[in-house]
Amino acid sequence: DVKVTQSSRYLVKRTGEKVFLECVQDMDHENMFWYRQDPGLGLRLIYFSYDVKMKEKGDIPEGYSVSREKKERFSLILESASTNQTSMYLCASSSVNRGASGANVLTFGAGSRLTVL
Amino acid sequence: DQQVKQNSPSLSVQEGRISILNCDYTNSMFDYFLWYKKYPAEGPTFLISISSIKDKNEDGRFTVFLNKSAKHLSLHIVPSQPGDSAVYFCAASDLEGTASKLTFGTGTRLQVTL
């Protein structure tokens, strides 16, 4: 069964701490994404990557950075966590080959719920 | 600037009846539209998609309709089952840029009652 695995399901951090959220996929996908989900706001794209060492800003990149040193791994970094970064963080991956449907289907991990106190 | 909108935050439907979830978009460059389903404490899972050149796509109990002139799509679930209770997200894909990314709506929580 194909998987996107997020290493931490629940984290509690203090304001100002540096936070690492790790994501690994085993599908040999080229594209990887970080979204955050908040009530009433849906899923918003933070950063994405289409290749190793490549990254692009999404809609809400402020306060975040990312790292993609290996194809299967995409990390989200909060340099100095703030309370407004309390959220559910979702990692996803997709292939450049769209398959029979032609749609760009993202496969998501189970999410990491971060609370910043 | 919300490019994909789901104006109904919640919907309650009786088991066996039809559930209709709606989605509007503003960007005419979107090439595919997708629906995802999300249970609490899980990641979203892909349900069904439709190309912008089609007006209907069906997969079992799920049908998605696209009205390009109105920039509107809807997901029909017939018959609705209690296990369909979840949050449904509409998403749109565009070809611009180096990796096709998805823009999501705000979600509609569907409750299927007995």
PDB file of C-alpha atoms in Angstrom, chain A:
ATOM      1  CA  ASP A   1       0.000   0.000   0.000  1.00  0.00           C
ATOM      2  CA  VAL A   2       1.438   3.327  -1.044  1.00  0.00           C
ATOM      3  CA  LYS A   3       2.198   5.683   1.732  1.00  0.00           C
ATOM      4  CA  VAL A   4       2.926   9.215   2.735  1.00  0.00           C
ATOM      5  CA  THR A   5       4.196   9.093   6.280  1.00  0.00           C
ATOM      6  CA  GLN A   6       4.380  12.055   8.616  1.00  0.00           C
ATOM      7  CA  SER A   7       6.661  11.255  11.500  1.00  0.00           C
ATOM      8  CA  SER A   8       4.812  13.145  14.241  1.00  0.00           C
ATOM      9  CA  ARG A   9       1.041  12.966  14.642  1.00  0.00           C
ATOM     10  CA  TYR A  10       0.866  15.375  17.584  1.00  0.00           C
ATOM     11  CA  LEU A  11       3.359  17.992  18.742  1.00  0.00           C
ATOM     12  CA  VAL A  12       3.244  20.656  21.439  1.00  0.00           C
ATOM     13  CA  LYS A  13       5.865  23.383  21.211  1.00  0.00           C
ATOM     14  CA  ARG A  14       6.532  26.709  22.869  1.00  0.00           C
ATOM     15  CA  THR A  15       6.579  30.098  21.172  1.00  0.00           C
ATOM     16  CA  GLY A  16       9.990  30.774  19.652  1.00  0.00           C
ATOM     17  CA  GLU A  17      11.026  27.129  19.340  1.00  0.00           C
ATOM     18  CA  LYS A  18      12.308  25.736  16.056  1.00  0.00           C
ATOM     19  CA  VAL A  19      10.025  23.001  14.751  1.00  0.00           C
ATOM     20  CA  PHE A  20      10.719  20.312  12.170  1.00  0.00           C
ATOM     21  CA  LEU A  21       7.916  18.383  10.503  1.00  0.00           C
ATOM     22  CA  GLU A  22       9.110  15.404   8.493  1.00  0.00           C
ATOM     23  CA  CYS A  23       7.390  13.682   5.594  1.00  0.00           C
ATOM     24  CA  VAL A  24       8.448  10.594   3.652  1.00  0.00           C
ATOM     25  CA  GLN A  25       6.773   9.023   0.625  1.00  0.00           C
ATOM     26  CA  ASP A  26       7.477   5.610  -0.868  1.00  0.00           C
ATOM     27  CA  MET A  27       5.866   6.130  -4.284  1.00  0.00           C
ATOM     28  CA  ASP A  28       8.888   7.641  -6.047  1.00  0.00           C
ATOM     29  CA  HIS A  29       6.833  10.791  -6.650  1.00  0.00           C
ATOM     30  CA  GLU A  30       8.536  13.856  -8.048  1.00  0.00           C
ATOM     31  CA  ASN A  31       6.231  16.442  -6.445  1.00  0.00           C
ATOM     32  CA  MET A  32       5.756  17.012  -2.748  1.00  0.00           C
ATOM     33  CA  PHE A  33       3.589  19.557  -0.920  1.00  0.00           C
ATOM     34  CA  TRP A  34       2.938  21.015   2.496  1.00  0.00           C
ATOM     35  CA  TYR A  35      -0.550  22.311   3.322  1.00  0.00           C
ATOM     36  CA  ARG A  36      -2.095  23.508   6.536  1.00  0.00           C
ATOM     37  CA  GLN A  37      -5.738  22.964   7.405  1.00  0.00           C
ATOM     38  CA  ASP A  38      -7.646  25.394   9.597  1.00  0.00           C
ATOM     39  CA  PRO A  39     -11.387  25.521  10.367  1.00  0.00           C
ATOM     40  CA  GLY A  40     -13.242  27.694   7.898  1.00  0.00           C
ATOM     41  CA  LEU A  41     -10.133  28.170   5.748  1.00  0.00           C
ATOM     42  CA  GLY A  42      -9.765  24.755   4.145  1.00  0.00           C
ATOM     43  CA  LEU A  43      -6.361  23.570   2.990  1.00  0.00           C
ATOM     44  CA  ARG A  44      -3.834  26.243   2.137  1.00  0.00           C
ATOM     45  CA  LEU A  45      -0.574  25.550   0.326  1.00  0.00           C
ATOM     46  CA  ILE A  46       2.580  26.550   2.186  1.00  0.00           C
ATOM     47  CA  TYR A  47       5.392  25.251  -0.041  1.00  0.00           C
ATOM     48  CA  PHE A  48       5.891  22.643  -2.708  1.00  0.00           C
ATOM     49  CA  SER A  49       8.778  20.937  -4.455  1.00  0.00           C
ATOM     50  CA  TYR A  50       8.963  19.417  -7.920  1.00  0.00           C
ATOM     51  CA  ASP A  51      12.459  17.975  -7.627  1.00  0.00           C
ATOM     52  CA  VAL A  52      15.256  17.375  -5.176  1.00  0.00           C
ATOM     53  CA  LYS A  53      16.632  20.655  -3.818  1.00  0.00           C
ATOM     54  CA  MET A  54      13.932  22.596  -5.680  1.00  0.00           C
ATOM     55  CA  LYS A  55      11.188  24.459  -3.855  1.00  0.00           C
ATOM     56  CA  GLU A  56       8.486  26.977  -4.617  1.00  0.00           C
ATOM     57  CA  LYS A  57       6.383  29.170  -2.388  1.00  0.00           C
ATOM     58  CA  GLY A  58       2.731  28.418  -2.077  1.00  0.00           C
ATOM     59  CA  ASP A  59       0.026  30.814  -0.921  1.00  0.00           C
ATOM     60  CA  ILE A  60       1.151  31.244   2.708  1.00  0.00           C
ATOM     61  CA  PRO A  61       4.935  30.725   2.956  1.00  0.00           C
ATOM     62  CA  GLU A  62       5.620  33.396   5.589  1.00  0.00           C
ATOM     63  CA  GLY A  63       7.180  31.952   8.747  1.00  0.00           C
ATOM     64  CA  TYR A  64       8.030  28.642   7.085  1.00  0.00           C
ATOM     65  CA  SER A  65      10.888  27.103   5.132  1.00  0.00           C
ATOM     66  CA  VAL A  66      11.354  23.689   3.559  1.00  0.00           C
ATOM     67  CA  SER A  67      14.096  21.248   2.717  1.00  0.00           C
ATOM     68  CA  ARG A  68      14.218  18.504   0.112  1.00  0.00           C
ATOM     69  CA  GLU A  69      17.590  16.792   0.143  1.00  0.00           C
ATOM     70  CA  LYS A  70      16.269  13.418  -1.049  1.00  0.00           C
ATOM     71  CA  LYS A  71      13.457  12.602  -3.441  1.00  0.00           C
ATOM     72  CA  GLU A  72      11.411  10.751  -0.857  1.00  0.00           C
ATOM     73  CA  ARG A  73      11.704  13.265   1.980  1.00  0.00           C
ATOM     74  CA  PHE A  74      10.247  16.766   2.357  1.00  0.00           C
ATOM     75  CA  SER A  75      10.660  18.683   5.593  1.00  0.00           C
ATOM     76  CA  LEU A  76       8.749  21.718   6.818  1.00  0.00           C
ATOM     77  CA  ILE A  77      10.596  24.024   9.196  1.00  0.00           C
ATOM     78  CA  LEU A  78       9.150  26.652  11.490  1.00  0.00           C
ATOM     79  CA  GLU A  79      12.175  28.789  12.383  1.00  0.00           C
ATOM     80  CA  SER A  80      10.488  30.433  15.365  1.00  0.00           C
ATOM     81  CA  ALA A  81       7.083  28.989  16.142  1.00  0.00           C
ATOM     82  CA  SER A  82       4.242  31.359  16.925  1.00  0.00           C
ATOM     83  CA  THR A  83       0.760  30.716  18.293  1.00  0.00           C
ATOM     84  CA  ASN A  84      -0.843  31.497  14.929  1.00  0.00           C
ATOM     85  CA  GLN A  85       0.996  28.494  13.510  1.00  0.00           C
ATOM     86  CA  THR A  86      -1.101  26.160  15.650  1.00  0.00           C
ATOM     87  CA  SER A  87      -2.723  24.021  12.970  1.00  0.00           C
ATOM     88  CA  MET A  88      -3.029  20.653  11.246  1.00  0.00           C
ATOM     89  CA  TYR A  89      -0.173  20.220   8.782  1.00  0.00           C
ATOM     90  CA  LEU A  90      -0.665  17.907   5.824  1.00  0.00           C
ATOM     91  CA  CYS A  91       2.051  16.569   3.560  1.00  0.00           C
ATOM     92  CA  ALA A  92       1.206  15.242   0.099  1.00  0.00           C
ATOM     93  CA  SER A  93       2.947  13.891  -2.963  1.00  0.00           C
ATOM     94  CA  SER A  94       2.091  13.397  -6.622  1.00  0.00           C
ATOM     95  CA  SER A  95       3.631  12.025  -9.769  1.00  0.00           C
ATOM     96  CA  VAL A  96       4.329  13.999 -12.917  1.00  0.00           C
ATOM     97  CA  ASN A  97       2.653  11.075 -14.718  1.00  0.00           C
ATOM     98  CA  ARG A  98      -1.014  11.743 -14.260  1.00  0.00           C
ATOM     99  CA  GLY A  99      -2.330   8.277 -14.976  1.00  0.00           C
ATOM    100  CA  ALA A 100      -5.541   7.237 -16.690  1.00  0.00           C
ATOM    101  CA  SER A 101      -7.735   9.969 -15.255  1.00  0.00           C
ATOM    102  CA  GLY A 102      -5.390  12.738 -16.344  1.00  0.00           C
ATOM    103  CA  ALA A 103      -5.912  14.515 -13.056  1.00  0.00           C
ATOM    104  CA  ASN A 104      -3.128  15.624 -10.765  1.00  0.00           C
ATOM    105  CA  VAL A 105      -4.032  13.406  -7.809  1.00  0.00           C
ATOM    106  CA  LEU A 106      -2.259  14.188  -4.558  1.00  0.00           C
ATOM    107  CA  THR A 107      -1.805  11.457  -1.961  1.00  0.00           C
ATOM    108  CA  PHE A 108      -1.865  12.818   1.572  1.00  0.00           C
ATOM    109  CA  GLY A 109      -0.326  11.750   4.833  1.00  0.00           C
ATOM    110  CA  ALA A 110      -2.374  11.450   8.021  1.00  0.00           C
ATOM    111  CA  GLY A 111      -1.369  14.906   9.206  1.00  0.00           C
ATOM    112  CA  SER A 112       0.612  16.437  12.068  1.00  0.00           C
ATOM    113  CA  ARG A 113      -1.332  18.447  14.601  1.00  0.00           C
ATOM    114  CA  LEU A 114       0.894  21.170  15.998  1.00  0.00           C
ATOM    115  CA  THR A 115       0.002  23.217  19.045  1.00  0.00           C
ATOM    116  CA  VAL A 116       2.166  26.237  19.860  1.00  0.00           C
ATOM    117  CA  LEU A 117       1.790  27.543  23.413  1.00  0.00           C
TER     118      LEU A 117
END
